[in-house]
Structure formats: structure tokens, C-alpha cells
Short mmCIF file of C-alpha atoms in Angstrom, two decimals:
data_model
loop_
_atom_site.label_atom_id
_atom_site.label_comp_id
_atom_site.label_asym_id
_atom_site.label_seq_id
_atom_site.Cartn_x
_atom_site.Cartn_y
_atom_site.Cartn_z
CA UNK A 1 -75.52 31.79 64.01
CA UNK A 2 -73.16 34.18 62.15
CA UNK A 3 -69.99 32.35 63.34
CA UNK A 4 -70.17 28.78 62.03
CA UNK A 5 -70.27 25.87 64.42
CA UNK A 6 -68.00 22.92 63.50
CA UNK A 7 -70.98 21.15 61.97
CA UNK A 8 -72.04 24.19 59.96
CA UNK A 9 -68.50 24.81 58.72
CA UNK A 10 -68.39 21.27 57.36
CA UNK A 11 -71.76 21.86 55.72
CA UNK A 12 -70.43 25.05 54.13
CA UNK A 13 -67.45 23.28 52.61
CA UNK A 14 -69.58 20.37 51.43
CA UNK A 15 -71.98 22.78 49.74
CA UNK A 16 -69.14 24.63 48.03
CA UNK A 17 -67.61 21.51 46.67
CA UNK A 18 -70.93 20.09 45.44
CA UNK A 19 -71.95 23.43 43.95
CA UNK A 20 -68.56 24.13 42.28
CA UNK A 21 -68.06 27.39 44.14
CA UNK A 22 -65.56 28.60 46.71
CA UNK A 23 -65.55 30.95 49.67
CA UNK A 24 -63.46 34.09 49.64
CA UNK A 25 -61.05 33.88 52.59
CA UNK A 26 -60.31 37.45 53.55
CA UNK A 27 -57.29 38.42 55.59
CA UNK A 28 -58.09 41.04 58.24
CA UNK A 29 -55.82 43.11 60.45
CA UNK A 30 -58.23 45.31 62.41
CA UNK A 31 -61.82 45.67 63.51
CA UNK A 32 -62.33 47.93 60.53
CA UNK A 33 -61.11 45.45 57.92
CA UNK A 34 -63.18 42.79 59.70
CA UNK A 35 -66.27 44.90 59.20
CA UNK A 36 -65.33 45.52 55.57
CA UNK A 37 -65.13 41.76 54.95
CA UNK A 38 -68.44 41.10 56.74
CA UNK A 39 -70.09 43.93 54.86
CA UNK A 40 -68.83 42.58 51.53
CA UNK A 41 -70.12 39.08 52.31
CA UNK A 42 -73.52 40.50 53.43
CA UNK A 43 -73.88 42.61 50.29
CA UNK A 44 -73.04 39.53 48.16
CA UNK A 45 -75.40 37.35 50.18
CA UNK A 46 -72.44 35.04 50.55
CA UNK A 47 -71.05 33.11 53.47
CA UNK A 48 -67.28 33.38 53.85
CA UNK A 49 -64.08 32.94 55.77
CA UNK A 50 -62.25 35.54 57.88
CA UNK A 51 -58.60 34.80 58.38
CA UNK A 52 -55.72 36.19 60.42
CA UNK A 53 -52.08 35.63 59.46
CA UNK A 54 -49.23 35.53 61.96
CA UNK A 55 -48.24 39.10 60.93
CA UNK A 56 -51.89 40.21 61.14
CA UNK A 57 -52.24 38.67 64.59
CA UNK A 58 -48.99 40.33 65.76
CA UNK A 59 -50.28 43.66 64.55
CA UNK A 60 -53.64 43.08 66.26
CA UNK A 61 -51.78 42.24 69.50
CA UNK A 62 -50.47 45.86 69.59
CA UNK A 63 -47.01 47.17 68.92
CA UNK A 64 -46.16 47.28 72.64
CA UNK A 65 -46.20 43.49 73.03
CA UNK A 66 -46.76 42.21 69.48
CA UNK A 67 -48.36 39.04 70.93
CA UNK A 68 -49.88 36.91 68.19
CA UNK A 69 -52.17 34.85 70.39
CA UNK A 70 -53.58 37.93 72.16
CA UNK A 71 -54.25 39.61 68.81
CA UNK A 72 -55.90 36.56 67.26
CA UNK A 73 -58.06 35.81 70.33
CA UNK A 74 -59.13 39.45 70.70
CA UNK A 75 -60.27 39.79 67.09
CA UNK A 76 -61.98 36.36 67.18
CA UNK A 77 -63.94 37.29 70.30
CA UNK A 78 -64.83 40.64 68.73
CA UNK A 79 -65.98 38.87 65.61
CA UNK A 80 -68.25 36.57 67.57
CA UNK A 81 -70.01 39.69 68.88
CA UNK A 82 -70.27 41.98 65.84
CA UNK A 83 -70.87 39.26 63.20
CA UNK A 84 -74.29 38.68 64.79
CA UNK A 85 -75.48 41.83 63.03
CA UNK A 86 -74.74 40.44 59.56
CA UNK A 87 -77.13 38.08 57.83
CA UNK A 88 -74.49 35.65 56.66
CA UNK A 89 -72.35 32.88 58.23
CA UNK A 90 -68.57 33.12 58.50
CA UNK A 91 -65.85 30.80 59.69
CA UNK A 92 -62.73 32.07 61.49
CA UNK A 93 -59.39 30.81 60.27
CA UNK A 94 -55.69 31.40 60.94
CA UNK A 95 -53.53 31.80 57.84
CA UNK A 96 -49.96 30.76 57.06
CA UNK A 97 -48.08 29.54 60.17
CA UNK A 98 -44.57 28.25 59.52
CA UNK A 99 -42.65 25.86 61.83
CA UNK A 100 -40.87 28.52 63.90
CA UNK A 101 -44.17 30.19 64.83
CA UNK A 102 -46.24 27.14 65.71
CA UNK A 103 -45.44 27.31 69.45
CA UNK A 104 -46.33 31.05 69.50
CA UNK A 105 -49.47 30.86 67.42
CA UNK A 106 -51.31 27.73 66.28
CA UNK A 107 -50.53 25.35 69.14
CA UNK A 108 -51.69 27.84 71.88
CA UNK A 109 -54.83 28.58 69.85
CA UNK A 110 -55.54 24.87 69.46
CA UNK A 111 -55.19 24.53 73.25
CA UNK A 112 -57.68 27.35 73.82
CA UNK A 113 -60.24 25.75 71.54
CA UNK A 114 -59.63 22.29 73.10
CA UNK A 115 -60.45 23.72 76.52
CA UNK A 116 -63.58 25.43 75.15
CA UNK A 117 -64.77 22.17 73.60
CA UNK A 118 -64.03 20.26 76.82
CA UNK A 119 -66.35 22.74 78.56
CA UNK A 120 -69.18 22.13 76.12
CA UNK A 121 -68.51 25.20 73.95
CA UNK A 122 -67.52 25.57 70.29
CA UNK A 123 -63.90 26.17 69.26
CA UNK A 124 -62.82 29.78 69.00
CA UNK A 125 -61.53 29.29 65.45
CA UNK A 126 -63.00 26.84 62.95
CA UNK A 127 -59.77 26.11 61.13
CA UNK A 128 -56.02 26.67 61.37
CA UNK A 129 -53.31 26.54 58.70
CA UNK A 130 -49.98 24.77 59.03
CA UNK A 131 -47.55 26.04 56.35
CA UNK A 132 -44.82 23.47 56.12
CA UNK A 133 -43.88 24.41 52.57
CA UNK A 134 -40.40 25.46 53.67
CA UNK A 135 -39.77 21.98 55.17
CA UNK A 136 -39.09 18.63 53.49
CA UNK A 137 -42.36 16.91 52.62
CA UNK A 138 -41.55 14.16 55.11
CA UNK A 139 -41.14 16.67 58.00
CA UNK A 140 -44.09 18.72 56.76
CA UNK A 141 -46.43 15.73 56.85
CA UNK A 142 -45.08 14.51 60.15
CA UNK A 143 -45.98 17.79 61.83
CA UNK A 144 -49.28 17.83 59.93
CA UNK A 145 -50.18 14.43 61.43
CA UNK A 146 -49.65 15.77 64.96
CA UNK A 147 -51.65 18.94 64.31
CA UNK A 148 -54.45 17.13 62.51
CA UNK A 149 -55.05 14.92 65.52
CA UNK A 150 -55.14 17.88 67.85
CA UNK A 151 -57.38 19.84 65.51
CA UNK A 152 -59.84 16.94 65.10
CA UNK A 153 -60.06 16.55 68.85
CA UNK A 154 -61.01 20.23 69.14
CA UNK A 155 -63.55 20.01 66.24
CA UNK A 156 -61.30 22.10 64.06
CA UNK A 157 -60.33 21.65 60.40
CA UNK A 158 -56.64 21.88 59.49
CA UNK A 159 -55.29 23.45 56.34
CA UNK A 160 -51.96 22.18 55.05
CA UNK A 161 -49.64 23.55 52.41
CA UNK A 162 -47.59 20.66 51.10
CA UNK A 163 -45.54 22.36 48.41
CA UNK A 164 -44.34 25.97 47.97
CA UNK A 165 -46.37 28.94 46.83
CA UNK A 166 -44.15 31.54 45.24
CA UNK A 167 -43.61 35.08 46.47
CA UNK A 168 -43.63 36.20 50.08
CA UNK A 169 -46.22 35.91 52.85
CA UNK A 170 -45.40 37.13 56.33
CA UNK A 171 -41.74 36.21 56.12
CA UNK A 172 -42.10 32.88 54.29
CA UNK A 173 -40.84 33.25 50.74
CA UNK A 174 -40.23 30.97 47.77
CA UNK A 175 -38.78 31.66 44.33
CA UNK A 176 -41.00 31.63 41.27
CA UNK A 177 -39.80 28.54 39.51
CA UNK A 178 -40.78 25.04 38.31
CA UNK A 179 -41.05 23.74 41.90
CA UNK A 180 -44.34 25.57 42.34
CA UNK A 181 -46.33 22.59 41.10
CA UNK A 182 -47.52 19.78 43.31
CA UNK A 183 -46.95 16.31 41.81
CA UNK A 184 -49.11 13.20 41.98
CA UNK A 185 -46.46 11.63 44.18
CA UNK A 186 -46.77 14.56 46.64
CA UNK A 187 -50.51 13.96 46.71
CA UNK A 188 -50.09 10.21 47.23
CA UNK A 189 -47.77 10.80 50.22
CA UNK A 190 -50.26 13.30 51.67
CA UNK A 191 -53.16 10.87 51.47
CA UNK A 192 -51.03 8.14 53.02
CA UNK A 193 -50.00 10.34 55.92
CA UNK A 194 -53.18 12.31 56.65
CA UNK A 195 -55.87 9.98 55.20
CA UNK A 196 -58.89 11.28 53.38
CA UNK A 197 -61.02 12.41 56.25
CA UNK A 198 -60.94 9.44 58.56
CA UNK A 199 -58.18 11.00 60.70
CA UNK A 200 -59.78 14.46 60.64
CA UNK A 201 -60.83 16.83 57.89
CA UNK A 202 -58.19 18.95 56.23
CA UNK A 203 -58.02 21.48 53.43
CA UNK A 204 -55.15 21.08 50.96
CA UNK A 205 -53.20 24.03 49.58
CA UNK A 206 -51.67 22.33 46.52
CA UNK A 207 -49.40 24.35 44.29
CA UNK A 208 -50.26 24.93 40.65
CA UNK A 209 -47.96 27.93 39.98
CA UNK A 210 -49.50 30.15 42.63
CA UNK A 211 -47.65 33.26 43.79
CA UNK A 212 -48.42 35.54 46.72
CA UNK A 213 -48.45 39.28 46.21
CA UNK A 214 -48.69 41.45 43.08
CA UNK A 215 -47.54 40.30 39.64
CA UNK A 216 -48.02 41.33 36.05
CA UNK A 217 -49.54 39.10 33.40
CA UNK A 218 -46.99 36.66 32.00
CA UNK A 219 -44.81 36.54 35.12
CA UNK A 220 -46.74 33.62 36.59
CA UNK A 221 -48.01 30.51 34.84
CA UNK A 222 -51.01 29.07 36.65
CA UNK A 223 -52.03 25.52 35.85
CA UNK A 224 -55.32 24.92 37.69
CA UNK A 225 -55.93 21.92 35.50
CA UNK A 226 -53.19 20.22 37.56
CA UNK A 227 -55.73 19.91 40.40
CA UNK A 228 -57.81 17.55 38.23
CA UNK A 229 -54.79 15.31 37.79
CA UNK A 230 -54.35 15.11 41.58
CA UNK A 231 -58.05 14.48 42.24
CA UNK A 232 -58.29 11.75 39.60
CA UNK A 233 -55.03 9.97 40.58
CA UNK A 234 -55.84 9.79 44.30
CA UNK A 235 -59.52 9.18 43.64
CA UNK A 236 -58.72 6.15 41.51
CA UNK A 237 -56.33 4.74 44.05
CA UNK A 238 -58.77 5.14 46.97
CA UNK A 239 -62.08 4.67 45.08
CA UNK A 240 -63.28 8.12 46.04
CA UNK A 241 -64.46 10.88 43.70
CA UNK A 242 -62.65 14.22 44.14
CA UNK A 243 -61.09 13.29 47.50
CA UNK A 244 -59.36 16.67 48.17
CA UNK A 245 -60.82 19.97 49.32
CA UNK A 246 -58.41 22.41 47.68
CA UNK A 247 -57.38 25.94 48.63
CA UNK A 248 -56.33 28.51 46.04
CA UNK A 249 -53.44 30.60 47.41
CA UNK A 250 -51.99 33.61 45.65
CA UNK A 251 -55.31 34.35 43.99
CA UNK A 252 -54.81 38.09 43.45
CA UNK A 253 -54.63 38.96 39.79
CA UNK A 254 -55.96 35.59 38.58
CA UNK A 255 -58.10 35.52 35.42
CA UNK A 256 -61.73 34.56 35.40
CA UNK A 257 -60.85 31.46 33.35
CA UNK A 258 -58.21 30.32 35.84
CA UNK A 259 -60.60 30.77 38.74
CA UNK A 260 -63.35 28.89 36.92
CA UNK A 261 -61.05 25.94 36.19
CA UNK A 262 -59.92 25.80 39.79
CA UNK A 263 -63.56 25.76 40.98
CA UNK A 264 -64.40 22.89 38.66
CA UNK A 265 -61.48 20.91 40.08
CA UNK A 266 -62.35 21.10 43.79
CA UNK A 267 -61.24 24.48 45.12
CA UNK A 268 -63.54 25.44 48.05
CA UNK A 269 -61.55 28.36 49.49
CA UNK A 270 -59.56 31.14 47.82
CA UNK A 271 -57.39 33.51 49.80
CA UNK A 272 -57.46 37.26 49.18
CA UNK A 273 -55.16 39.71 50.82
CA UNK A 274 -53.16 41.79 48.35
CA UNK A 275 -56.19 42.98 46.41
CA UNK A 276 -58.22 43.79 49.53
CA UNK A 277 -55.27 45.64 51.08
CA UNK A 278 -55.06 47.83 48.00
CA UNK A 279 -58.83 48.32 47.90
CA UNK A 280 -58.69 49.50 51.54
CA UNK A 281 -55.73 51.85 51.10
CA UNK A 282 -56.64 53.39 47.68
CA UNK A 283 -59.47 55.68 48.85
CA UNK A 284 -57.43 56.71 51.91
CA UNK A 285 -54.62 57.89 49.66
CA UNK A 286 -57.13 59.70 47.44
CA UNK A 287 -58.67 61.44 50.45
CA UNK A 288 -55.26 62.58 51.73
CA UNK A 289 -54.17 63.97 48.38
CA UNK A 290 -57.46 65.75 47.79
CA UNK A 291 -57.55 67.22 51.30
CA UNK A 292 -53.87 67.89 51.88
CA UNK A 293 -54.40 71.25 53.56
CA UNK A 294 -57.17 69.80 55.70
CA UNK A 295 -55.46 66.67 57.05
CA UNK A 296 -52.25 68.64 57.72
CA UNK A 297 -51.71 71.86 59.55
CA UNK A 298 -49.95 73.61 56.72
CA UNK A 299 -48.06 76.92 57.22
CA UNK A 300 -49.34 77.47 60.72
CA UNK A 301 -53.00 76.84 59.86
CA UNK A 302 -55.24 74.58 61.89
CA UNK A 303 -56.38 72.06 59.27
CA UNK A 304 -59.87 70.66 59.13
CA UNK A 305 -60.87 68.23 61.85
CA UNK A 306 -63.62 66.60 59.76
CA UNK A 307 -61.00 65.65 57.13
CA UNK A 308 -58.38 64.16 59.44
CA UNK A 309 -60.92 62.42 61.66
CA UNK A 310 -60.18 58.69 61.05
CA UNK A 311 -63.92 58.02 60.73
CA UNK A 312 -64.05 60.20 57.63
CA UNK A 313 -61.52 58.33 55.57
CA UNK A 314 -62.10 55.04 57.39
CA UNK A 315 -65.64 54.84 56.05
CA UNK A 316 -64.28 55.23 52.51
CA UNK A 317 -61.74 52.47 53.07
CA UNK A 318 -64.38 50.11 54.50
CA UNK A 319 -66.71 50.66 51.54
CA UNK A 320 -63.96 50.11 49.00
CA UNK A 321 -62.71 46.89 50.60
CA UNK A 322 -66.27 45.62 50.94
CA UNK A 323 -66.81 46.20 47.24
CA UNK A 324 -63.72 44.08 46.46
CA UNK A 325 -65.01 41.30 48.71
CA UNK A 326 -68.37 41.45 46.88
CA UNK A 327 -66.51 41.14 43.54
CA UNK A 328 -64.58 38.13 44.86
CA UNK A 329 -67.78 36.38 45.92
CA UNK A 330 -69.22 36.90 42.47
CA UNK A 331 -66.07 35.55 40.81
CA UNK A 332 -66.04 32.49 43.07
CA UNK A 333 -69.76 31.89 42.61
CA UNK A 334 -70.51 32.07 46.33
CA UNK A 335 -72.64 35.18 45.89
CA UNK A 336 -76.28 34.34 46.58
CA UNK A 337 -75.33 30.98 48.08
CA UNK A 338 -75.50 31.78 51.79
CA UNK A 339 -76.97 29.24 54.19
CA UNK A 340 -80.63 29.92 54.84
#
């Protein structure tokens, strides 16, 4: 069962929270990056999460039509087939979807899974993300309520981002400033609107200074200890220990200490995209520079087919990205924790 059923996905998240570890959530944009993620998980003996952003889905849909739903469905179906060869369990997730793309991405995918479930099958994706961070919190939570009900009916977990993450992710951008920190009041309003599991399970992307993309030390001030404040405040109000399942966005470049603190405070999923993109591209650039006269037909020569064959440099890219996924699993303590 390489692709998690709804029941197994819930078990995965429960195990992570109880064990103080998190699953690397790896963005993929092709069958090759999918295999790199699966390989990294397998080599780490870690379960994990494969995710597709709106931009990734559009790319997967092909540049002729750029259809996000087609791209996401195609890769999900492909994953259901090829993941069977890997001795780990993964969940499929769609990443950041803002309001203007809901009708062209998450809502149609929810409908596809609802039909599958009605026919006695499992949903195509195990979770979807609603990114309402660009909206007012009131509007954000109003849409989240609607999507949570639809997701729960299709046996799907919803991820919500209630306050901004800095930087840029597929066209959604926020400044790096003091607004990148979720308050206790934000958490209170979230619990009031979405409940704490009784209306459907959700993952919460709270902000503690997170920034998407690449940044140098000192440019970003992460405060993962803020997550403890949110857990304790809502837990006290509702009489529930650690009520939130947190997601760590903008994790690239984080220190080991910051990651460890986040894990202790309830993070069960950490997104990786920037670092894995670089890991995939770096050996390709190296290959091209080292084999310039082979990959190009320079000065009327014919080049060398075995150097410009995409399989040659593609294997290097897959191995490098897989190694970065393995490293992430080790950092997040999921390595060696696969379901038996």
C-alpha cells in the first residue's frame, strides 16, 4: 500500500505527532522528480508526502494547454502505479492554492475524489491546501469552512494557511515583516471556525517568521517557540493537549535547532521545494559545463549523443535530489520510522 489510504494517512500524522517527528513534503513537477522523492524516502526508510503546487500542476499539464487539473491528476495516477515499487508509504497532497485558483484546481480535484469515494474507492489525493493568507482572516476561514466540509466528505484532510508566509510561492507573495507571526487570537478564531477535528481534520500552516525561497542567515527571524504558545493557549481553552497539527512552510535554509524546536511543538509536515530544486539542477549544470563540446554541436562538429541524452544527466539529477530528500528525513526524524 505505497499510496496511503485515508485511514493510513491519519495514522501517519498521529505517529509523527506522538513521536515528535515530521514528514518531508516534497514538491514535484515531473515523473523524474517524483522518482527522486520516492527514492529519497526509500533510502531513508521514511514515509513521506508528495505535493504538487498550482504552478507545478500547470507545468505537468503541458505547455500547450497548461491545465492544472490534468497535470495533477496525471501525476497522481502515475504515482499510484510507480510508488508500488518503493517500500515506503506516501500521501499525495496539493500545495498552495489561492482564492483565484480554487475553481481551476482544488475544487475540481475535490469533486474527482468525492466521485471516487462514492464509488467505493479511495480519494485520488489524501490532502489539499487552501492558501487564504492573502485574504482577511474572516474571509479565509469562511472559505476554509466550506472546503473542510467538502474534504471531510471525500475522506481528505485540508491544509489551511491562516496568516502570511513571506517571500513568493507560485505568484502569491508577502513582504518579510512583523506580520509573519500568527497570534493567539488568530488561533482562537481558527479553532472557533474549523473546530479541532470534529468538523474534519486539518493541518495548520501557522506563521512564525517563515519565508519561501532562498535567504541568507540574518534576513529571517524564525520563532518556532511561538507554536508552543498557540498549542498551550488553545489547549487550555478546549481542554486538549497540543490540539494543532502544524505545517512548517519556508523550511529551506532552517537551522537544526529551529527544526528541532518546531518538531517539539507539533509540526508534523515540513515543505521542501527550493532546496530540492537546487539539488536537482546542480549536477545538470555541472554536467553541461564539463561536457560543453559534447552536449553542443560546436564549430560544425556532431557532439556526443551519450552526453546530451537526457537519461545521462537525468540520472545525476535524480540521485542528487534523492540525497537531499534523505537528508531532510534525517533532519525531521522521520528516517527509519516508516510504517511496517
